[in-house]
């Protein structure tokens, strides 16, 4: 504890002089970085539009209300598609994430030197890239539609699910696995009896959690042509049909809330 | 006990099912199967188109072996700079705003009306997808990084304030009470009783959010809200897969670096 | 039947857990392995069924050299060695019955075990064992609903259903209260007598060892420093094993207990 002697009076401080200086320098640097960044944004902003923003917002708001309720009859199919994209996407993602997670976990991988890095690379690269970018890519490869959206959602979810799952595998109680090994069980039997029961709750939690996220993400995939309710949103925006936009946003909001509610219920039932 | 050895030996054993009621069990199974096949049926895949696409897919994969950083270097550089700037500023602003909201959204330290208002803000921010928010902000504030910055700040609030509020609600009461017992003011109480307890979590979450914000900033450009997304979109439109590969590789590498750093920092603060 | 010759284990960190251990266990003989923490008791047991691979030396079970077995043959030999663990090591999210039946994994194929379709003879044997340890009514409970003593009984059933020739028991009572500890020790030794099993029981409680076992082996720093009957454990011997301490009290209570038990 640094105590300075100032004119014969002992002064207590939390930090000594040097660490105090370093802290100040770091705060200064952070402040400067923030300021420079902000100036960059400011340079590229047409401030005239921003000053005008309240008026524009009020204008859009005025046009958007009341929503065009009759349009809802055309939203049934898109919502159904959105749900399917999210659910099937999660399903197929889990099918691939499980083996990858086992290959990536330190205690179950067959080879730490070769296979584990490959599995980790798959995990990192699939989860670094947003599902909207995957959708963009898949639309340009296999053409627009619900299928591209579903594939995009599942690719994005592989890395996410596999990462959480392999962390769960690495945290299991090795004693239980050892006990099963000691009975003379084969590698696969040990997996089924010793490891799987331990990670099953984590697996279920991850599945539901990701499904909830996927519902949100699949609502916007249509913006790049990958199916679902986003398609309607895109075309309504293009034609500046604000009453339809507000209705679509309301529907999306309801879908998201229901999705969150369902996933919370299921998680509660499992754990 | 009615279970005796005599009554059990010779009877087959079956694992007790997860759902006891057999009607519900079979019902759920049938519903799930039917739904699964209906959903698959609705996919409506044009296999011919997919087949043609495979060639493009192969070109895309091949592009990762020789990514082209050069021909659009200035676009990429500018886009990346913009993404990074949006990430940094929005994370800072988002954190600054979410701390008071988190305090307000913790039931154990906030009065009910404040609690409800803060929880409402959090729900709104979490329910709206970033892309949708970005579209609205672009419509209101015009194209450019400002819209992206606002979007990410807004999204950060919902994420950080919610998790932070949960952390505050889970904190050790005794420590906080001990500080209160010294006769401290409310701010002093927060500073000495609450802050030390939630600081590690706050730092961890902030870095995690920085990571998320960077990934999100890469797509905001698709709707005109600034960042690398616009460059990416153009490259896709022109089928310049070499450039696409270059951009994606940069994103992956930056995310990996951020994750590595966050691992180190989180290990240090805990 | 079990013979260890110059068994040595050096861990990667350089710690020498066992050095040149020679030990012979006859058919149906139960021995207690005592010694301070870190003496290598656990390692010794795990070197026999090769949960830990010994660095050198051999372990032979009925003429089969365990240390040189390939993985398939090792699994077959593991079936003949039942193991009982300190913290029970039950798979907590499986039912009691599944835990007991997991002792048969070495005998049934993958798909049968995956679908939980064990042969009726195995199921009957599991019921008999559970009845023997007084847990038949718990068969379909999940293992994490059981108390410590109950879990260890299930652990014993799992080891016995393997139809082993040898039991490897690792601190069976370390996390149990004194009364339950005695019950468990009595159960293990009784079962060994009934079925003519040999057993090596790691135990840190000298009292318990003296109460239930006819031969005591002491390990310190990876070497055997005592091998004899329970009455030969004099204060001098205990001092050699554990270090300086007043041992008279320990030994006296043992005598009292033995009279009380009889």
mmCIF file of C-alpha atoms in Angstrom, chain B residues 47-239:
data_model
loop_
_atom_site.group_PDB
_atom_site.id
_atom_site.type_symbol
_atom_site.label_atom_id
_atom_site.label_comp_id
_atom_site.label_asym_id
_atom_site.label_seq_id
_atom_site.Cartn_x
_atom_site.Cartn_y
_atom_site.Cartn_z
ATOM 1 C CA UNK B 47 -32.270 -29.263 -57.691
ATOM 2 C CA UNK B 48 -31.374 -28.277 -61.230
ATOM 3 C CA UNK B 49 -30.516 -24.789 -60.024
ATOM 4 C CA UNK B 50 -28.554 -26.243 -57.112
ATOM 5 C CA UNK B 51 -26.674 -28.466 -59.541
ATOM 6 C CA UNK B 52 -25.714 -25.477 -61.656
ATOM 7 C CA UNK B 53 -24.768 -23.646 -58.481
ATOM 8 C CA UNK B 54 -22.312 -26.343 -57.455
ATOM 9 C CA UNK B 55 -19.819 -25.078 -59.992
ATOM 10 C CA UNK B 56 -20.041 -21.628 -58.431
ATOM 11 C CA UNK B 57 -19.734 -23.177 -55.004
ATOM 12 C CA UNK B 58 -16.558 -24.930 -56.109
ATOM 13 C CA UNK B 59 -15.190 -21.642 -57.430
ATOM 14 C CA UNK B 60 -16.024 -20.017 -54.108
ATOM 15 C CA UNK B 61 -14.218 -22.692 -52.107
ATOM 16 C CA UNK B 62 -11.285 -22.508 -54.488
ATOM 17 C CA UNK B 63 -11.202 -18.737 -54.020
ATOM 18 C CA UNK B 64 -10.210 -19.259 -50.388
ATOM 19 C CA UNK B 65 -6.967 -20.778 -51.621
ATOM 20 C CA UNK B 66 -6.083 -17.652 -53.576
ATOM 21 C CA UNK B 67 -7.981 -14.760 -51.992
ATOM 22 C CA UNK B 68 -7.635 -11.465 -53.831
ATOM 23 C CA UNK B 69 -6.747 -8.706 -51.401
ATOM 24 C CA UNK B 70 -5.333 -6.501 -54.140
ATOM 25 C CA UNK B 71 -7.781 -5.433 -56.809
ATOM 26 C CA UNK B 72 -10.253 -3.830 -54.404
ATOM 27 C CA UNK B 73 -7.695 -3.004 -51.730
ATOM 28 C CA UNK B 74 -8.834 0.559 -51.160
ATOM 29 C CA UNK B 75 -12.510 -0.413 -50.873
ATOM 30 C CA UNK B 76 -11.672 -3.189 -48.459
ATOM 31 C CA UNK B 77 -9.454 -0.930 -46.384
ATOM 32 C CA UNK B 78 -12.044 1.793 -46.182
ATOM 33 C CA UNK B 79 -14.843 -0.632 -45.366
ATOM 34 C CA UNK B 80 -12.823 -2.332 -42.657
ATOM 35 C CA UNK B 81 -11.849 1.009 -41.105
ATOM 36 C CA UNK B 82 -15.474 2.016 -41.038
ATOM 37 C CA UNK B 83 -16.485 -1.294 -39.444
ATOM 38 C CA UNK B 84 -13.817 -0.976 -36.779
ATOM 39 C CA UNK B 85 -14.752 2.630 -36.018
ATOM 40 C CA UNK B 86 -18.429 1.768 -35.729
ATOM 41 C CA UNK B 87 -17.568 -1.161 -33.480
ATOM 42 C CA UNK B 88 -15.414 0.860 -31.107
ATOM 43 C CA UNK B 89 -17.648 3.895 -30.767
ATOM 44 C CA UNK B 90 -20.880 1.954 -30.457
ATOM 45 C CA UNK B 91 -19.403 -0.377 -27.847
ATOM 46 C CA UNK B 92 -18.182 2.548 -25.740
ATOM 47 C CA UNK B 93 -21.429 4.480 -26.002
ATOM 48 C CA UNK B 94 -23.527 1.336 -25.560
ATOM 49 C CA UNK B 95 -21.702 0.368 -22.370
ATOM 50 C CA UNK B 96 -21.938 3.880 -20.960
ATOM 51 C CA UNK B 97 -25.676 3.959 -21.452
ATOM 52 C CA UNK B 98 -26.321 0.396 -20.368
ATOM 53 C CA UNK B 99 -24.695 0.742 -16.935
ATOM 54 C CA UNK B 100 -27.354 3.111 -15.501
ATOM 55 C CA UNK B 101 -30.046 1.068 -17.221
ATOM 56 C CA UNK B 102 -28.661 -2.111 -15.701
ATOM 57 C CA UNK B 103 -28.731 -0.526 -12.247
ATOM 58 C CA UNK B 104 -32.327 0.476 -12.883
ATOM 59 C CA UNK B 105 -33.267 -2.979 -14.124
ATOM 60 C CA UNK B 106 -31.960 -4.785 -11.042
ATOM 61 C CA UNK B 107 -34.925 -5.397 -8.767
ATOM 62 C CA UNK B 108 -32.807 -5.441 -5.604
ATOM 63 C CA UNK B 109 -31.573 -1.876 -5.918
ATOM 64 C CA UNK B 110 -34.135 -0.033 -8.058
ATOM 65 C CA UNK B 111 -37.635 1.104 -7.101
ATOM 66 C CA UNK B 112 -40.456 -0.528 -9.054
ATOM 67 C CA UNK B 113 -41.315 2.261 -11.525
ATOM 68 C CA UNK B 114 -37.666 2.675 -12.543
ATOM 69 C CA UNK B 115 -37.350 -1.099 -12.782
ATOM 70 C CA UNK B 116 -40.303 -1.372 -15.158
ATOM 71 C CA UNK B 117 -39.099 1.440 -17.425
ATOM 72 C CA UNK B 118 -35.594 -0.024 -17.685
ATOM 73 C CA UNK B 119 -36.863 -3.545 -18.305
ATOM 74 C CA UNK B 120 -39.094 -2.164 -21.053
ATOM 75 C CA UNK B 121 -36.127 -0.489 -22.767
ATOM 76 C CA UNK B 122 -34.179 -3.750 -22.552
ATOM 77 C CA UNK B 123 -37.035 -5.817 -24.014
ATOM 78 C CA UNK B 124 -37.499 -3.446 -26.945
ATOM 79 C CA UNK B 125 -33.799 -3.476 -27.731
ATOM 80 C CA UNK B 126 -33.593 -7.253 -27.549
ATOM 81 C CA UNK B 127 -36.722 -7.984 -29.536
ATOM 82 C CA UNK B 128 -35.710 -5.925 -32.571
ATOM 83 C CA UNK B 129 -33.232 -7.508 -34.928
ATOM 84 C CA UNK B 130 -30.171 -5.350 -35.643
ATOM 85 C CA UNK B 131 -30.848 -5.353 -39.355
ATOM 86 C CA UNK B 132 -34.387 -4.084 -38.900
ATOM 87 C CA UNK B 133 -33.227 -1.350 -36.559
ATOM 88 C CA UNK B 134 -30.550 -0.429 -39.100
ATOM 89 C CA UNK B 135 -33.136 -0.169 -41.881
ATOM 90 C CA UNK B 136 -35.220 2.207 -39.779
ATOM 91 C CA UNK B 137 -32.204 4.284 -38.783
ATOM 92 C CA UNK B 138 -31.050 4.502 -42.390
ATOM 93 C CA UNK B 139 -34.503 5.679 -43.379
ATOM 94 C CA UNK B 140 -34.437 8.332 -40.673
ATOM 95 C CA UNK B 141 -30.796 9.469 -40.540
ATOM 96 C CA UNK B 142 -29.706 8.710 -44.077
ATOM 97 C CA UNK B 143 -27.039 6.329 -45.388
ATOM 98 C CA UNK B 144 -23.657 6.051 -43.676
ATOM 99 C CA UNK B 145 -21.906 4.883 -40.551
ATOM 100 C CA UNK B 146 -23.991 7.056 -38.221
ATOM 101 C CA UNK B 147 -26.969 4.759 -38.718
ATOM 102 C CA UNK B 148 -24.754 1.737 -38.078
ATOM 103 C CA UNK B 149 -23.262 3.308 -34.975
ATOM 104 C CA UNK B 150 -26.713 4.067 -33.571
ATOM 105 C CA UNK B 151 -27.948 0.552 -34.374
ATOM 106 C CA UNK B 152 -25.063 -1.166 -32.629
ATOM 107 C CA UNK B 153 -25.264 1.146 -29.608
ATOM 108 C CA UNK B 154 -28.948 0.386 -29.307
ATOM 109 C CA UNK B 155 -28.365 -3.364 -29.571
ATOM 110 C CA UNK B 156 -25.529 -3.218 -27.030
ATOM 111 C CA UNK B 157 -27.855 -1.665 -24.464
ATOM 112 C CA UNK B 158 -30.313 -4.552 -24.534
ATOM 113 C CA UNK B 159 -27.599 -7.181 -24.378
ATOM 114 C CA UNK B 160 -25.342 -5.679 -21.747
ATOM 115 C CA UNK B 161 -27.973 -4.154 -19.484
ATOM 116 C CA UNK B 162 -29.895 -7.423 -19.260
ATOM 117 C CA UNK B 163 -26.900 -9.592 -18.356
ATOM 118 C CA UNK B 164 -25.476 -6.965 -16.026
ATOM 119 C CA UNK B 165 -28.798 -6.532 -14.236
ATOM 120 C CA UNK B 166 -28.934 -10.301 -13.695
ATOM 121 C CA UNK B 167 -25.425 -10.173 -12.263
ATOM 122 C CA UNK B 168 -26.420 -7.376 -9.881
ATOM 123 C CA UNK B 169 -29.478 -9.333 -8.780
ATOM 124 C CA UNK B 170 -27.243 -12.334 -8.038
ATOM 125 C CA UNK B 171 -24.668 -10.380 -6.072
ATOM 126 C CA UNK B 172 -23.657 -11.036 -2.506
ATOM 127 C CA UNK B 173 -26.096 -9.090 -0.317
ATOM 128 C CA UNK B 174 -23.961 -9.145 2.817
ATOM 129 C CA UNK B 175 -21.088 -7.249 1.211
ATOM 130 C CA UNK B 176 -23.419 -4.573 -0.093
ATOM 131 C CA UNK B 177 -25.204 -4.272 3.248
ATOM 132 C CA UNK B 178 -21.927 -3.894 5.094
ATOM 133 C CA UNK B 179 -21.109 -0.849 2.983
ATOM 134 C CA UNK B 180 -24.574 0.584 3.513
ATOM 135 C CA UNK B 181 -24.155 0.104 7.253
ATOM 136 C CA UNK B 182 -21.241 2.531 7.279
ATOM 137 C CA UNK B 183 -23.664 5.324 6.451
ATOM 138 C CA UNK B 184 -22.591 5.813 2.852
ATOM 139 C CA UNK B 185 -24.642 7.756 0.328
ATOM 140 C CA UNK B 186 -26.375 5.932 -2.548
ATOM 141 C CA UNK B 187 -23.597 6.662 -5.022
ATOM 142 C CA UNK B 188 -20.925 5.654 -2.514
ATOM 143 C CA UNK B 189 -22.868 2.496 -1.867
ATOM 144 C CA UNK B 190 -22.937 1.617 -5.573
ATOM 145 C CA UNK B 191 -19.263 2.490 -5.878
ATOM 146 C CA UNK B 192 -18.010 0.481 -2.900
ATOM 147 C CA UNK B 193 -20.651 -2.173 -2.335
ATOM 148 C CA UNK B 194 -21.895 -3.074 -5.801
ATOM 149 C CA UNK B 195 -19.290 -2.077 -8.370
ATOM 150 C CA UNK B 196 -16.439 -4.286 -7.108
ATOM 151 C CA UNK B 197 -18.694 -7.312 -7.293
ATOM 152 C CA UNK B 198 -19.874 -6.828 -10.856
ATOM 153 C CA UNK B 199 -16.689 -5.408 -12.352
ATOM 154 C CA UNK B 200 -15.168 -8.682 -13.643
ATOM 155 C CA UNK B 201 -18.442 -9.627 -15.304
ATOM 156 C CA UNK B 202 -18.814 -6.155 -16.795
ATOM 157 C CA UNK B 203 -15.363 -6.309 -18.357
ATOM 158 C CA UNK B 204 -15.935 -9.821 -19.676
ATOM 159 C CA UNK B 205 -19.304 -8.919 -21.180
ATOM 160 C CA UNK B 206 -17.981 -5.694 -22.695
ATOM 161 C CA UNK B 207 -15.263 -7.517 -24.587
ATOM 162 C CA UNK B 208 -17.705 -10.192 -25.678
ATOM 163 C CA UNK B 209 -20.016 -7.473 -26.957
ATOM 164 C CA UNK B 210 -17.142 -5.799 -28.778
ATOM 165 C CA UNK B 211 -16.667 -9.077 -30.605
ATOM 166 C CA UNK B 212 -20.378 -9.330 -31.452
ATOM 167 C CA UNK B 213 -20.526 -5.706 -32.576
ATOM 168 C CA UNK B 214 -17.686 -6.280 -34.986
ATOM 169 C CA UNK B 215 -19.405 -9.292 -36.516
ATOM 170 C CA UNK B 216 -22.673 -7.374 -36.787
ATOM 171 C CA UNK B 217 -20.958 -4.336 -38.287
ATOM 172 C CA UNK B 218 -19.954 -6.568 -41.188
ATOM 173 C CA UNK B 219 -23.576 -7.014 -42.274
ATOM 174 C CA UNK B 220 -25.001 -3.582 -41.598
ATOM 175 C CA UNK B 221 -23.518 -2.390 -44.875
ATOM 176 C CA UNK B 222 -26.015 -4.609 -46.711
ATOM 177 C CA UNK B 223 -28.755 -2.158 -45.807
ATOM 178 C CA UNK B 224 -26.620 0.948 -46.227
ATOM 179 C CA UNK B 225 -25.575 1.492 -42.635
ATOM 180 C CA UNK B 226 -21.829 1.641 -43.294
ATOM 181 C CA UNK B 227 -18.981 -0.813 -42.836
ATOM 182 C CA UNK B 228 -17.449 -3.648 -44.813
ATOM 183 C CA UNK B 229 -20.856 -5.143 -45.692
ATOM 184 C CA UNK B 230 -21.348 -2.786 -48.617
ATOM 185 C CA UNK B 231 -18.055 -3.849 -50.202
ATOM 186 C CA UNK B 232 -18.964 -7.470 -49.594
ATOM 187 C CA UNK B 233 -22.363 -7.032 -51.176
ATOM 188 C CA UNK B 234 -20.853 -5.451 -54.280
ATOM 189 C CA UNK B 235 -18.346 -8.269 -54.583
ATOM 190 C CA UNK B 236 -21.144 -10.836 -54.372
ATOM 191 C CA UNK B 237 -23.193 -9.019 -56.984
ATOM 192 C CA UNK B 238 -20.246 -9.159 -59.375
ATOM 193 C CA UNK B 239 -19.476 -12.785 -58.478
#
